[in-house]
């Protein structure tokens, strides 16, 4: 997946996952083996192994590298399961190569302890224009989510469905999870009036809002979200997960608005942000949260001293720099532009409904009875090497009907579209 890093140790020959591989190149490689009609016995055997792997993976899909390791005969060409901006990954790798690997600084980064949590927070705070005592650095957002659920959440948490499953899976055994189902009839838009009624009725001590939401891409506009916070001042913990916010633009241009600057007004608010998706660096495990200083202190008194790796620290250094931010901004806008075109093209496919999304993935509903989501996923993977996600395990979605498709590079998206068209025809 390393792609076109200017690293002479890397072969230049395009490989699966290489960025910049043209759709034509992929087509030429794949065309000879494309068959129409039902899967052959060999293909069916592969599909059965994919289904088995998925079953063993529980509520997260096995990653593309895991699938390839377990089923080496599969030829995976596009990973439309992982929800990241591939252009941002390239940007990070370019910087890493130029500033760390080529000058021979990798050893130092890996041999020694990275800075402590507080020190990294100080550096990042200046880049984000935030007060450092409000920043908590995590080993991925997931560590912060666990920390909040285990340390601040009490006996009841309110979670919207469908959702990112750790929010209901990782609660303490004495925490009751109450669900608010967001309906497909509403295009997965949260009914705010109904939500606030549920909050008043159930009196949860923690509420979770993912904005934009995973897996449907539903979005609550900034002004509405702030109005909701006003109505929820009595709720002790309000967790807003902005892991996909960089893809959600509001108003003119491509600007996005983060709640991080509202922390001062809402002491109950905690904003969680993963770096994995918008910067395409899930492997370095980096995330942060913005919350009241007493909360940060309470977490740090409990541990998390050296919870970033040297690579994550280097990433946060980069992220704090204005030159990197300007480069990243260009990658972000470029990616959003063609992602929008991709989603529009998806809506023209027959027999499916594509829900409006403010994120970098689209939730697609199969509106036919002769094909299940899992069969479609297997067909895409076995026949075309396109890995998308069946959502059968997602609470709040009708099983067998939904898949989630991530936007990748432009040429990969073209390839995904063609693969879907072909798979839906049969
Ligand atoms: C992927 C994801 C996370 C986890 O991010 P990491 O930083 O990789 O731990 C958190 N929240 C949501 C909504 C996600 O989709």
GROMACS .gro file of C-alpha atoms and ligand atoms in nm:
model
  441
    1UNK     CA    1   0.000   0.000   0.000
    2UNK     CA    2   0.304   0.218   0.014
    3UNK     CA    3   0.254   0.323  -0.346
    4UNK     CA    4   0.462   0.586  -0.514
    5UNK     CA    5   0.685   0.687  -0.230
    6UNK     CA    6   1.001   0.825  -0.385
    7UNK     CA    7   1.192   0.543  -0.225
    8UNK     CA    8   1.444   0.377  -0.446
    9UNK     CA    9   1.425   0.062  -0.236
   10UNK     CA   10   1.075   0.015  -0.373
   11UNK     CA   11   1.017  -0.152  -0.708
   12UNK     CA   12   0.864   0.090  -0.959
   13UNK     CA   13   0.641  -0.175  -1.112
   14UNK     CA   14   0.277  -0.108  -1.020
   15UNK     CA   15   0.141  -0.354  -0.770
   16UNK     CA   16  -0.199  -0.401  -0.613
   17UNK     CA   17  -0.276  -0.096  -0.396
   18UNK     CA   18  -0.033   0.120  -0.585
   19UNK     CA   19  -0.171   0.466  -0.618
   20UNK     CA   20  -0.167   0.610  -0.963
   21UNK     CA   21  -0.235   0.276  -1.123
   22UNK     CA   22  -0.466   0.359  -1.406
   23UNK     CA   23  -0.802   0.196  -1.448
   24UNK     CA   24  -0.686   0.089  -1.791
   25UNK     CA   25  -0.388  -0.088  -1.643
   26UNK     CA   26  -0.614  -0.268  -1.398
   27UNK     CA   27  -0.858  -0.355  -1.675
   28UNK     CA   28  -0.586  -0.495  -1.898
   29UNK     CA   29  -0.461  -0.714  -1.617
   30UNK     CA   30  -0.801  -0.837  -1.518
   31UNK     CA   31  -0.996  -0.869  -1.840
   32UNK     CA   32  -0.869  -1.214  -1.938
   33UNK     CA   33  -0.999  -1.372  -1.619
   34UNK     CA   34  -1.335  -1.191  -1.608
   35UNK     CA   35  -1.625  -1.428  -1.638
   36UNK     CA   36  -1.993  -1.349  -1.632
   37UNK     CA   37  -2.271  -1.555  -1.479
   38UNK     CA   38  -2.257  -1.765  -1.164
   39UNK     CA   39  -1.930  -1.822  -0.975
   40UNK     CA   40  -1.728  -2.127  -1.076
   41UNK     CA   41  -1.655  -2.393  -0.814
   42UNK     CA   42  -1.309  -2.245  -0.758
   43UNK     CA   43  -1.455  -1.898  -0.714
   44UNK     CA   44  -1.723  -2.033  -0.481
   45UNK     CA   45  -1.457  -2.199  -0.268
   46UNK     CA   46  -1.274  -1.864  -0.242
   47UNK     CA   47  -1.599  -1.687  -0.157
   48UNK     CA   48  -1.667  -1.940   0.121
   49UNK     CA   49  -1.327  -1.872   0.274
   50UNK     CA   50  -1.390  -1.496   0.263
   51UNK     CA   51  -1.723  -1.549   0.441
   52UNK     CA   52  -1.552  -1.764   0.704
   53UNK     CA   53  -1.284  -1.498   0.769
   54UNK     CA   54  -1.549  -1.232   0.800
   55UNK     CA   55  -1.742  -1.445   1.050
   56UNK     CA   56  -1.430  -1.491   1.262
   57UNK     CA   57  -1.355  -1.116   1.258
   58UNK     CA   58  -1.666  -1.027   1.462
   59UNK     CA   59  -1.796  -0.674   1.422
   60UNK     CA   60  -1.499  -0.536   1.229
   61UNK     CA   61  -1.419  -0.651   0.879
   62UNK     CA   62  -1.083  -0.823   0.842
   63UNK     CA   63  -0.832  -0.574   0.700
   64UNK     CA   64  -0.715  -0.611   0.341
   65UNK     CA   65  -0.365  -0.727   0.449
   66UNK     CA   66  -0.525  -0.990   0.677
   67UNK     CA   67  -0.743  -1.123   0.396
   68UNK     CA   68  -0.445  -1.141   0.161
   69UNK     CA   69  -0.238  -1.321   0.421
   70UNK     CA   70  -0.508  -1.578   0.487
   71UNK     CA   71  -0.613  -1.622   0.123
   72UNK     CA   72  -0.296  -1.562  -0.080
   73UNK     CA   73  -0.453  -1.674  -0.406
   74UNK     CA   74  -0.691  -1.378  -0.396
   75UNK     CA   75  -0.585  -1.092  -0.619
   76UNK     CA   76  -0.698  -0.783  -0.435
   77UNK     CA   77  -0.668  -0.468  -0.641
   78UNK     CA   78  -0.864  -0.199  -0.462
   79UNK     CA   79  -0.938  -0.176  -0.091
   80UNK     CA   80  -1.272   0.004  -0.080
   81UNK     CA   81  -1.325  -0.113   0.277
   82UNK     CA   82  -1.071   0.109   0.452
   83UNK     CA   83  -1.202   0.462   0.490
   84UNK     CA   84  -0.896   0.679   0.431
   85UNK     CA   85  -0.772   0.952   0.200
   86UNK     CA   86  -0.500   0.777  -0.003
   87UNK     CA   87  -0.352   1.107  -0.128
   88UNK     CA   88  -0.288   1.211   0.231
   89UNK     CA   89  -0.106   0.882   0.295
   90UNK     CA   90   0.123   0.965   0.002
   91UNK     CA   91   0.186   1.309   0.146
   92UNK     CA   92   0.283   1.168   0.484
   93UNK     CA   93   0.511   0.908   0.326
   94UNK     CA   94   0.681   1.169   0.108
   95UNK     CA   95   0.758   1.375   0.417
   96UNK     CA   96   0.865   1.074   0.620
   97UNK     CA   97   1.103   0.964   0.350
   98UNK     CA   98   1.251   1.310   0.293
   99UNK     CA   99   1.287   1.415   0.656
  100UNK     CA  100   1.339   1.090   0.846
  101UNK     CA  101   1.435   0.793   0.633
  102UNK     CA  102   1.671   0.952   0.378
  103UNK     CA  103   1.867   1.158   0.634
  104UNK     CA  104   1.905   0.844   0.849
  105UNK     CA  105   1.689   0.955   1.142
  106UNK     CA  106   1.466   0.650   1.161
  107UNK     CA  107   1.686   0.472   1.412
  108UNK     CA  108   1.658   0.757   1.662
  109UNK     CA  109   1.283   0.759   1.617
  110UNK     CA  110   1.253   0.390   1.695
  111UNK     CA  111   1.535   0.334   1.943
  112UNK     CA  112   1.441   0.595   2.201
  113UNK     CA  113   1.129   0.676   2.396
  114UNK     CA  114   0.904   0.927   2.227
  115UNK     CA  115   0.802   1.242   2.413
  116UNK     CA  116   0.551   1.214   2.692
  117UNK     CA  117   0.182   1.277   2.637
  118UNK     CA  118   0.194   1.633   2.777
  119UNK     CA  119   0.491   1.733   2.557
  120UNK     CA  120   0.324   1.613   2.237
  121UNK     CA  121   0.004   1.789   2.341
  122UNK     CA  122   0.199   2.115   2.388
  123UNK     CA  123   0.338   2.093   2.036
  124UNK     CA  124   0.009   1.999   1.874
  125UNK     CA  125  -0.183   2.267   2.064
  126UNK     CA  126   0.007   2.548   1.896
  127UNK     CA  127  -0.060   2.399   1.551
  128UNK     CA  128  -0.431   2.365   1.624
  129UNK     CA  129  -0.466   2.700   1.800
  130UNK     CA  130  -0.590   2.531   2.118
  131UNK     CA  131  -0.490   2.547   2.479
  132UNK     CA  132  -0.252   2.256   2.558
  133UNK     CA  133  -0.419   2.170   2.889
  134UNK     CA  134  -0.732   2.078   2.692
  135UNK     CA  135  -0.558   1.829   2.464
  136UNK     CA  136  -0.531   1.460   2.530
  137UNK     CA  137  -0.320   1.253   2.291
  138UNK     CA  138  -0.424   0.894   2.226
  139UNK     CA  139  -0.280   0.582   2.071
  140UNK     CA  140  -0.550   0.610   1.805
  141UNK     CA  141  -0.892   0.754   1.879
  142UNK     CA  142  -1.001   0.413   1.998
  143UNK     CA  143  -0.779   0.440   2.307
  144UNK     CA  144  -0.941   0.772   2.394
  145UNK     CA  145  -1.290   0.631   2.340
  146UNK     CA  146  -1.206   0.347   2.580
  147UNK     CA  147  -1.055   0.590   2.829
  148UNK     CA  148  -1.370   0.804   2.827
  149UNK     CA  149  -1.608   0.506   2.847
  150UNK     CA  150  -1.413   0.356   3.137
  151UNK     CA  151  -1.334   0.669   3.333
  152UNK     CA  152  -1.619   0.917   3.279
  153UNK     CA  153  -1.921   0.718   3.167
  154UNK     CA  154  -2.151   0.607   3.447
  155UNK     CA  155  -2.450   0.377   3.440
  156UNK     CA  156  -2.613   0.478   3.110
  157UNK     CA  157  -2.490   0.570   2.764
  158UNK     CA  158  -2.702   0.677   2.464
  159UNK     CA  159  -2.569   0.562   2.126
  160UNK     CA  160  -2.722   0.619   1.783
  161UNK     CA  161  -2.765   0.323   1.548
  162UNK     CA  162  -2.608   0.239   1.313
  163UNK     CA  163  -2.274   0.329   1.470
  164UNK     CA  164  -1.903   0.258   1.509
  165UNK     CA  165  -1.936  -0.053   1.725
  166UNK     CA  166  -1.676   0.019   2.001
  167UNK     CA  167  -1.923   0.273   2.142
  168UNK     CA  168  -2.148  -0.009   2.255
  169UNK     CA  169  -1.899  -0.296   2.271
  170UNK     CA  170  -1.637  -0.143   2.499
  171UNK     CA  171  -1.855   0.000   2.777
  172UNK     CA  172  -1.801  -0.122   3.132
  173UNK     CA  173  -2.018  -0.419   3.234
  174UNK     CA  174  -2.217  -0.192   3.468
  175UNK     CA  175  -2.303   0.058   3.195
  176UNK     CA  176  -2.638   0.017   3.025
  177UNK     CA  177  -2.644   0.101   2.652
  178UNK     CA  178  -2.958   0.272   2.524
  179UNK     CA  179  -2.999   0.299   2.147
  180UNK     CA  180  -3.155   0.568   1.934
  181UNK     CA  181  -3.223   0.426   1.588
  182UNK     CA  182  -3.165   0.663   1.298
  183UNK     CA  183  -3.391   0.558   1.012
  184UNK     CA  184  -3.313   0.491   0.651
  185UNK     CA  185  -3.647   0.653   0.562
  186UNK     CA  186  -3.492   0.979   0.687
  187UNK     CA  187  -3.174   0.917   0.481
  188UNK     CA  188  -3.002   0.847   0.816
  189UNK     CA  189  -3.046   1.209   0.922
  190UNK     CA  190  -3.080   1.240   1.297
  191UNK     CA  191  -3.426   1.362   1.407
  192UNK     CA  192  -3.298   1.617   1.657
  193UNK     CA  193  -3.634   1.681   1.830
  194UNK     CA  194  -3.689   1.312   1.886
  195UNK     CA  195  -3.328   1.270   2.002
  196UNK     CA  196  -3.356   1.542   2.265
  197UNK     CA  197  -3.682   1.384   2.389
  198UNK     CA  198  -3.501   1.053   2.427
  199UNK     CA  199  -3.224   1.228   2.621
  200UNK     CA  200  -3.481   1.386   2.855
  201UNK     CA  201  -3.666   1.059   2.903
  202UNK     CA  202  -3.370   0.823   2.946
  203UNK     CA  203  -3.138   1.062   3.133
  204UNK     CA  204  -2.814   0.900   3.011
  205UNK     CA  205  -2.493   1.028   3.173
  206UNK     CA  206  -2.312   0.998   2.838
  207UNK     CA  207  -2.432   1.067   2.485
  208UNK     CA  208  -2.231   0.987   2.171
  209UNK     CA  209  -2.264   1.170   1.841
  210UNK     CA  210  -2.041   1.075   1.549
  211UNK     CA  211  -2.035   1.356   1.297
  212UNK     CA  212  -2.037   1.262   1.013
  213UNK     CA  213  -2.161   0.923   1.121
  214UNK     CA  214  -1.998   0.593   1.034
  215UNK     CA  215  -2.134   0.385   0.845
  216UNK     CA  216  -2.395   0.610   0.677
  217UNK     CA  217  -2.225   0.948   0.636
  218UNK     CA  218  -2.519   1.133   0.797
  219UNK     CA  219  -2.422   1.480   0.916
  220UNK     CA  220  -2.549   1.731   1.172
  221UNK     CA  221  -2.470   2.088   1.060
  222UNK     CA  222  -2.255   2.289   1.298
  223UNK     CA  223  -2.522   2.537   1.409
  224UNK     CA  224  -2.768   2.258   1.485
  225UNK     CA  225  -2.508   2.068   1.682
  226UNK     CA  226  -2.429   2.375   1.893
  227UNK     CA  227  -2.802   2.422   1.954
  228UNK     CA  228  -2.819   2.057   2.067
  229UNK     CA  229  -2.530   2.115   2.308
  230UNK     CA  230  -2.726   2.406   2.458
  231UNK     CA  231  -3.017   2.167   2.516
  232UNK     CA  232  -2.793   1.901   2.670
  233UNK     CA  233  -2.612   2.107   2.933
  234UNK     CA  234  -2.750   1.874   3.201
  235UNK     CA  235  -2.591   1.566   3.046
  236UNK     CA  236  -2.260   1.503   3.228
  237UNK     CA  237  -2.068   1.371   2.924
  238UNK     CA  238  -2.123   1.464   2.561
  239UNK     CA  239  -1.883   1.285   2.328
  240UNK     CA  240  -1.865   1.412   1.970
  241UNK     CA  241  -1.652   1.200   1.737
  242UNK     CA  242  -1.518   1.414   1.450
  243UNK     CA  243  -1.305   1.143   1.290
  244UNK     CA  244  -1.458   1.208   0.945
  245UNK     CA  245  -1.509   1.582   0.979
  246UNK     CA  246  -1.241   1.680   0.726
  247UNK     CA  247  -1.460   1.530   0.452
  248UNK     CA  248  -1.775   1.716   0.558
  249UNK     CA  249  -1.787   2.063   0.412
  250UNK     CA  250  -2.043   2.321   0.503
  251UNK     CA  251  -2.145   2.625   0.304
  252UNK     CA  252  -1.928   2.763   0.026
  253UNK     CA  253  -1.589   2.622  -0.053
  254UNK     CA  254  -1.456   2.319   0.126
  255UNK     CA  255  -1.440   2.451   0.481
  256UNK     CA  256  -1.531   2.229   0.775
  257UNK     CA  257  -1.616   2.343   1.125
  258UNK     CA  258  -1.491   2.165   1.433
  259UNK     CA  259  -1.651   2.185   1.777
  260UNK     CA  260  -1.310   2.195   1.942
  261UNK     CA  261  -1.335   2.571   1.987
  262UNK     CA  262  -1.661   2.536   2.185
  263UNK     CA  263  -1.503   2.340   2.471
  264UNK     CA  264  -1.481   2.654   2.686
  265UNK     CA  265  -1.857   2.705   2.660
  266UNK     CA  266  -1.948   2.342   2.724
  267UNK     CA  267  -1.753   2.177   3.007
  268UNK     CA  268  -1.938   1.850   2.941
  269UNK     CA  269  -1.818   1.832   2.579
  270UNK     CA  270  -1.539   1.598   2.463
  271UNK     CA  271  -1.437   1.609   2.098
  272UNK     CA  272  -1.258   1.298   1.974
  273UNK     CA  273  -1.058   1.293   1.652
  274UNK     CA  274  -0.883   1.005   1.480
  275UNK     CA  275  -0.596   1.075   1.239
  276UNK     CA  276  -0.639   0.736   1.072
  277UNK     CA  277  -0.899   0.826   0.811
  278UNK     CA  278  -0.838   1.182   0.690
  279UNK     CA  279  -0.459   1.145   0.696
  280UNK     CA  280  -0.460   0.779   0.590
  281UNK     CA  281  -0.221   0.669   0.864
  282UNK     CA  282  -0.411   0.409   1.069
  283UNK     CA  283  -0.090   0.210   1.121
  284UNK     CA  284   0.084   0.475   1.329
  285UNK     CA  285  -0.206   0.491   1.580
  286UNK     CA  286  -0.264   0.861   1.638
  287UNK     CA  287  -0.566   1.045   1.769
  288UNK     CA  288  -0.648   1.328   2.004
  289UNK     CA  289  -0.933   1.464   2.208
  290UNK     CA  290  -1.021   1.811   2.324
  291UNK     CA  291  -1.191   1.838   2.663
  292UNK     CA  292  -1.199   2.038   2.985
  293UNK     CA  293  -0.856   2.058   3.158
  294UNK     CA  294  -0.981   1.869   3.467
  295UNK     CA  295  -1.075   1.579   3.243
  296UNK     CA  296  -0.736   1.572   3.073
  297UNK     CA  297  -0.571   1.580   3.413
  298UNK     CA  298  -0.789   1.300   3.542
  299UNK     CA  299  -0.692   1.078   3.248
  300UNK     CA  300  -0.321   1.158   3.275
  301UNK     CA  301  -0.324   1.084   3.649
  302UNK     CA  302  -0.437   0.739   3.546
  303UNK     CA  303  -0.161   0.657   3.292
  304UNK     CA  304  -0.100   0.719   2.921
  305UNK     CA  305   0.250   0.857   2.980
  306UNK     CA  306   0.423   0.725   2.663
  307UNK     CA  307   0.124   0.616   2.461
  308UNK     CA  308   0.243   0.760   2.126
  309UNK     CA  309   0.505   0.593   1.909
  310UNK     CA  310   0.797   0.781   1.756
  311UNK     CA  311   0.619   0.769   1.422
  312UNK     CA  312   0.302   0.915   1.572
  313UNK     CA  313   0.505   1.190   1.734
  314UNK     CA  314   0.664   1.270   1.398
  315UNK     CA  315   0.316   1.283   1.245
  316UNK     CA  316   0.195   1.527   1.513
  317UNK     CA  317   0.505   1.742   1.451
  318UNK     CA  318   0.416   1.755   1.082
  319UNK     CA  319   0.050   1.824   1.153
  320UNK     CA  320   0.149   2.124   1.365
  321UNK     CA  321   0.340   2.282   1.077
  322UNK     CA  322   0.177   2.534   0.844
  323UNK     CA  323   0.367   2.408   0.535
  324UNK     CA  324   0.232   2.056   0.589
  325UNK     CA  325  -0.116   2.191   0.658
  326UNK     CA  326  -0.115   2.379   0.328
  327UNK     CA  327  -0.005   2.067   0.137
  328UNK     CA  328  -0.262   1.855   0.319
  329UNK     CA  329  -0.537   2.107   0.241
  330UNK     CA  330  -0.475   2.062  -0.132
  331UNK     CA  331  -0.492   1.682  -0.099
  332UNK     CA  332  -0.810   1.706   0.105
  333UNK     CA  333  -0.993   1.928  -0.143
  334UNK     CA  334  -0.878   1.723  -0.441
  335UNK     CA  335  -1.002   1.406  -0.272
  336UNK     CA  336  -1.340   1.556  -0.178
  337UNK     CA  337  -1.397   1.685  -0.532
  338UNK     CA  338  -1.360   1.350  -0.698
  339UNK     CA  339  -1.529   1.167  -0.408
  340UNK     CA  340  -1.841   1.369  -0.479
  341UNK     CA  341  -1.830   1.276  -0.845
  342UNK     CA  342  -1.784   0.913  -0.746
  343UNK     CA  343  -2.091   0.915  -0.520
  344UNK     CA  344  -2.296   1.077  -0.793
  345UNK     CA  345  -2.192   0.805  -1.037
  346UNK     CA  346  -2.282   0.536  -0.780
  347UNK     CA  347  -2.641   0.662  -0.773
  348UNK     CA  348  -2.679   0.569  -1.141
  349UNK     CA  349  -2.620   0.197  -1.072
  350UNK     CA  350  -2.930  -0.020  -1.115
  351UNK     CA  351  -3.104  -0.201  -0.827
  352UNK     CA  352  -2.936  -0.006  -0.548
  353UNK     CA  353  -3.002   0.303  -0.341
  354UNK     CA  354  -2.709   0.523  -0.238
  355UNK     CA  355  -2.767   0.730   0.076
  356UNK     CA  356  -2.641   1.089   0.082
  357UNK     CA  357  -2.305   1.101   0.258
  358UNK     CA  358  -2.091   1.379   0.406
  359UNK     CA  359  -1.803   1.142   0.463
  360UNK     CA  360  -1.561   0.961   0.230
  361UNK     CA  361  -1.773   0.648   0.205
  362UNK     CA  362  -2.124   0.574   0.089
  363UNK     CA  363  -2.378   0.337   0.236
  364UNK     CA  364  -2.545   0.145  -0.046
  365UNK     CA  365  -2.869  -0.049  -0.006
  366UNK     CA  366  -2.942  -0.345  -0.231
  367UNK     CA  367  -3.301  -0.318  -0.350
  368UNK     CA  368  -3.339  -0.662  -0.498
  369UNK     CA  369  -3.399  -1.008  -0.351
  370UNK     CA  370  -3.176  -1.224  -0.568
  371UNK     CA  371  -2.845  -1.099  -0.427
  372UNK     CA  372  -2.733  -1.057  -0.065
  373UNK     CA  373  -2.479  -0.800   0.048
  374UNK     CA  374  -2.233  -1.075   0.136
  375UNK     CA  375  -2.270  -1.242  -0.206
  376UNK     CA  376  -2.211  -0.907  -0.373
  377UNK     CA  377  -1.899  -0.844  -0.163
  378UNK     CA  378  -1.761  -1.190  -0.245
  379UNK     CA  379  -1.837  -1.148  -0.611
  380UNK     CA  380  -1.660  -0.811  -0.621
  381UNK     CA  381  -1.358  -0.951  -0.444
  382UNK     CA  382  -1.326  -1.283  -0.626
  383UNK     CA  383  -1.403  -1.156  -0.973
  384UNK     CA  384  -1.262  -0.804  -0.966
  385UNK     CA  385  -1.036  -0.779  -0.664
  386UNK     CA  386  -1.246  -0.502  -0.512
  387UNK     CA  387  -1.286  -0.524  -0.137
  388UNK     CA  388  -1.595  -0.346   0.000
  389UNK     CA  389  -1.770  -0.396   0.332
  390UNK     CA  390  -2.089  -0.590   0.392
  391UNK     CA  391  -2.277  -0.432   0.682
  392UNK     CA  392  -2.458  -0.746   0.802
  393UNK     CA  393  -2.299  -0.715   1.146
  394UNK     CA  394  -2.401  -0.352   1.197
  395UNK     CA  395  -2.674  -0.314   1.455
  396UNK     CA  396  -2.960  -0.102   1.323
  397UNK     CA  397  -2.923  -0.206   0.959
  398UNK     CA  398  -3.132  -0.479   0.799
  399UNK     CA  399  -2.889  -0.774   0.745
  400UNK     CA  400  -2.811  -0.877   0.390
  401UNK     CA  401  -2.906  -0.542   0.238
  402UNK     CA  402  -2.626  -0.293   0.296
  403UNK     CA  403  -2.271  -0.248   0.178
  404UNK     CA  404  -2.034   0.039   0.248
  405UNK     CA  405  -1.805   0.159  -0.027
  406UNK     CA  406  -1.508   0.384   0.043
  407UNK     CA  407  -1.384   0.644  -0.204
  408UNK     CA  408  -1.024   0.583  -0.310
  409UNK     CA  409  -0.806   0.744  -0.578
  410UNK     CA  410  -0.973   0.864  -0.894
  411UNK     CA  411  -0.862   0.571  -1.106
  412UNK     CA  412  -0.948   0.323  -0.833
  413UNK     CA  413  -1.295   0.475  -0.804
  414UNK     CA  414  -1.347   0.430  -1.176
  415UNK     CA  415  -1.244   0.071  -1.137
  416UNK     CA  416  -1.479   0.019  -0.840
  417UNK     CA  417  -1.767   0.163  -1.041
  418UNK     CA  418  -1.707  -0.072  -1.332
  419UNK     CA  419  -1.673  -0.369  -1.099
  420UNK     CA  420  -2.000  -0.283  -0.925
  421UNK     CA  421  -2.179  -0.237  -1.254
  422UNK     CA  422  -2.063  -0.577  -1.367
  423UNK     CA  423  -2.147  -0.749  -1.037
  424UNK     CA  424  -2.496  -0.598  -1.027
  425UNK     CA  425  -2.568  -0.702  -1.384
  426UNK     CA  426  -2.542  -1.072  -1.304
  427LIG     C1  427  -1.205   0.441   1.270
  427LIG     C2  428  -1.280   0.519   1.371
  427LIG     C3  429  -1.223   0.548   1.496
  427LIG     C4  430  -1.093   0.487   1.542
  427LIG     O1  431  -0.985   0.554   1.498
  427LIG     P1  432  -0.835   0.517   1.539
  427LIG     O2  433  -0.772   0.650   1.554
  427LIG     O3  434  -0.778   0.440   1.425
  427LIG     O4  435  -0.836   0.440   1.665
  427LIG     C5  436  -1.295   0.626   1.584
  427LIG     N1  437  -1.419   0.671   1.552
  427LIG     C6  438  -1.477   0.642   1.435
  427LIG     C7  439  -1.614   0.694   1.407
  427LIG     C8  440  -1.410   0.565   1.341
  427LIG     O5  441  -1.469   0.533   1.225
   0.00000   0.00000   0.00000
